[in-house]
Amino acid sequence: MLLENVNSPSDIKRMSVQELKRLADEIRQFLIETISVTGGHFGPNLGVVELTIALHHVFDSPKDKLIWDVGHQAYVHKILTGRKELFPTLRKYKGLSGFPKRKESEHDMFDVGHAATSISAAAGYAMARDLKGEQYHVVAVIGDGAMTGGMAFEAMNHIGHMGTDVIVVLNDNEMSIAPNVGAMSNYLAKLRNHSHYKSVKSEVANLLHKVPSIGDRVAKALERVKDSVKYLMVPGMLFEEIGFTYLGPIDGHNIPLLLEMLEQAKQVKGPVLLHVITKKGKGYAVAEEAPDKFHGVNPFNIETGQAPKVVAKAPQYSNVFGDTLRTLAKEDERIVAITAAMPSGTGLSKFAVEFPDRFFDVGIAEQHAATFAAGLACAGMRPVFAVYSTFLQRAYDQVIHDICIQNLPVVFAIDRAGLVGADGETHQGVFDISFLRAVPNMTIMMPKDENELRHMIYTALQQPGPVAVRYPRGEGRGVSMDEAFRTIPIGKAEILREGNDPVAILALGPGMIELSERAIDLLAAEGIRPMLVNMRFVKPLDSELLLEIAARGYRIVTVEEAVVSGGMGGAILEFYAQNGIHGIDLCPIGLPDRFIEHGSVNQLLESVGVTAERIVEEVKMITPRKRQRA
Ligand SMILES: Cc1ncc(C[n+]2csc(CCOP(=O)(O)OP(=O)(O)O)c2C)c(N)n1
Ligand SMILES: CC(=O)[C@@H](O)[C@H](O)COP(=O)(O)O
Ligand SMILES: [Mg+2]
C-alpha cells in the first residue's frame, strides 16, 4: 500500500508513473470506503484523483500555491497533504472541513465554498509574488461549472491584460451539479470534440520535432502555421484571445500526459489555461451513471450505491416550494422560474420538465439571475428566483439596484435559510434577514411550516413589489396541507398561544417555533405560560401586535435562526424606538456575531445557545413585579 506512507506531497515526488497510477487506485478506493460512510462531495473528488496527484507531483505546495474553486473537490488534496486520518470526521462538528481552510493546513491557500473565486485569488497571490520579487507558481483549479461564474471572467480579463504568470487548470467534466449549461459549456464541448484539431495539431507538432535542428525561420513559420491552423480550426480560441496560452484539451485521468502538460504549463510565460477533461464520479460505476454523478451524497451502501431507506416524516421544503410553483404556474402563464445552477437543490427539476420554456438555469451566475428576473418583471412576467440564502449574497447589488429601487415584482424563494450544517461557514444561510431588511420596498416572510410556505408563495406572487420568502434546508414539520391557497395579510403575525404570564416569545420560522414550543412545555411544568407568536414577517412587522404587547408591559424574547446583528430582534427594538416606546424588556435570541462552522444543525444551535433551555431561562427572567401585575 503506497497511500499509507503518503503524509505530505514530498512523499509522492519520487514515485514512478506506475506507482502514481497505483496510488490513484488506492486513493479512489479510499474515497469510496470513507465517503460511503461519512457522506460528502463524492463524484467531484473521484473525478480529480489523477489531476490532484499530478498537481502535487509537479508543483511544490505550499511554496507553489494551489487554489481550488468551490473546493468541494479538494478531498484528494487533503489526503495528499497529511489529513487522510481525519476523513472519518469529514464535515462533522469539530472535524475535517469539506472545503479547503487556511486554518486547517499550510497547503490550503484560500478558503472557498462559493464558486468562481479561485482565479481572482490566484491573481492576488501572483501579483503579490511579482511585487515582492518572489518566485513560485500559482495554480487555480476551476471546474467547468464554476467557469460559468462571472467572477472567473473578471479575473481572466484582468490577468490576461496584466500578462501575469498564473496557471488556470480547467477541470472540465461537462457537469455542474446538474449537466453544465450555457454558451461556455457549448464552447468547451467544441474544444473537447475537435478531434480534427487534435490530429492536425499533433501532426504539426510531430513535424516540428521530427525535422532535426531545422532553422528558426522554418520552425517559426511552422509555429505560425500551427497557430493559424489552431486559430482557424478551433472556434474562437476564446482564452487565447484574452491573453491566455491555451493548452489541451487533454485526458485528465492520464497521469503521464498530465505530468507532461503541467510541466509545459510551468514553462510558459504569462497566463496559461490547461484544459483537462475528466469524468465526474470516475471509478464508481453507480456514480458515473447517476444523473448527478453523485455530486453530494449521504452515506450509502458501496455494493448498491443506495442510501439506507429513511421514511421521510414530511416533504422537503424545496419540494413543497417546487410543487406549489408548478400548481400556480398552470394558472398563471406569467410565472417563470430561475435557478443559478441548482435545479435539483431548489426543487425546480419537475418545474423544468413541465414548463421547459418558463424555466431558466443561468449557470452559476446569481448576479445575472437577479437582474434577468428584473428584466422579466419589467416586461410583465412574474419571475421567481429560487436561490440558497448563502448564494443570494452574490446578488446583493442587483437586489437593491435592479429590483428594489424599481420596486419590481420579483419573488426570491430563499432556500437553505438558516443553518445548513455540514457545509459550514461558507454556506450557512444566516445573513439574508440582515442584508435584505435594510433595503426599501423589500418584503421578508418566513413560514411556520410547509403548509404556510405554500400560502406564502401564493401571497408573494400577488404582491406588486419584491418579496423574499425564506425557508430552511430539509423536511417540513409533517403538518396537513390545506386544499385551497389563501392570501396571508402582509405584515400580519399569528398568535399561536395567548398565555397568561407577561412575557411573549416572538419566533420566526419552523425550527425556532418548534424550539419555542418545547420551551413552553418545560415552562408549563413550572406554571409559567408565555404568549407564543409566529412572527411570519420580518418586514413589515406586525405593528399592531407589537404595540399591544408593549402596552401590556410584557417582556419579549425573540427567537430567529439568523445572526442577531440586523435581525428580527433588532428590527423590533428599532420599531419601538421609532414609535417612542422606551424601556422595552427584550432579549434577542439568535446567532452570534461570528461565522458558524460545520456540524449538524442541532449541534451548532446547541453550541451557540439557541436552545429550548435558553428560551426557558430568558422567559423566567420576568421580574416578580411584572408577575404580580399579571
Ligand atoms: C456562487 C455559488 N453558487 C452555487 C454554488 C453551488 N455549487 C456547488 S458546486 C457547483 C457545481 C460546480 O461545478 P464545477 O465547477 O464544474 O465542479 P464539479 O462539481 O463538476 O467538479 C455548484 C453550482 C456554489 N458553490 N457557489
Ligand atoms: C458545494 C456546494 O456548494 C453544493 O454542493 C452544496 O454543498 C449543496 O448544498 P445542499 O446539500 O444543501 O444542496
Ligand atoms: Mg464540472
mmCIF file of C-alpha atoms in Angstrom, residues 28-29 32 42 46-47 253 279-288:
data_model
loop_
_atom_site.group_PDB
_atom_site.id
_atom_site.type_symbol
_atom_site.label_atom_id
_atom_site.label_comp_id
_atom_site.label_asym_id
_atom_site.label_seq_id
_atom_site.Cartn_x
_atom_site.Cartn_y
_atom_site.Cartn_z
ATOM 1 C CA ARG A 28 -10.066 6.124 -5.320
ATOM 2 C CA GLN A 29 -10.738 3.086 -3.123
ATOM 3 C CA ILE A 32 -15.275 5.071 -1.874
ATOM 4 C CA PHE A 42 -18.201 12.181 -3.824
ATOM 5 C CA LEU A 46 -13.493 10.773 -7.847
ATOM 6 C CA GLY A 47 -13.033 12.908 -10.955
ATOM 7 C CA HIS A 253 -7.038 10.679 -15.998
ATOM 8 C CA LYS A 279 -15.215 12.176 -15.646
ATOM 9 C CA LYS A 280 -17.200 13.142 -12.555
ATOM 10 C CA GLY A 281 -17.690 10.036 -10.422
ATOM 11 C CA LYS A 282 -14.945 8.131 -12.252
ATOM 12 C CA GLY A 283 -14.192 4.711 -10.873
ATOM 13 C CA TYR A 284 -17.520 4.107 -9.166
ATOM 14 C CA ALA A 285 -19.969 2.857 -11.777
ATOM 15 C CA VAL A 286 -23.147 3.850 -9.924
ATOM 16 C CA ALA A 287 -21.846 7.432 -9.674
ATOM 17 C CA GLU A 288 -20.665 7.531 -13.290
#
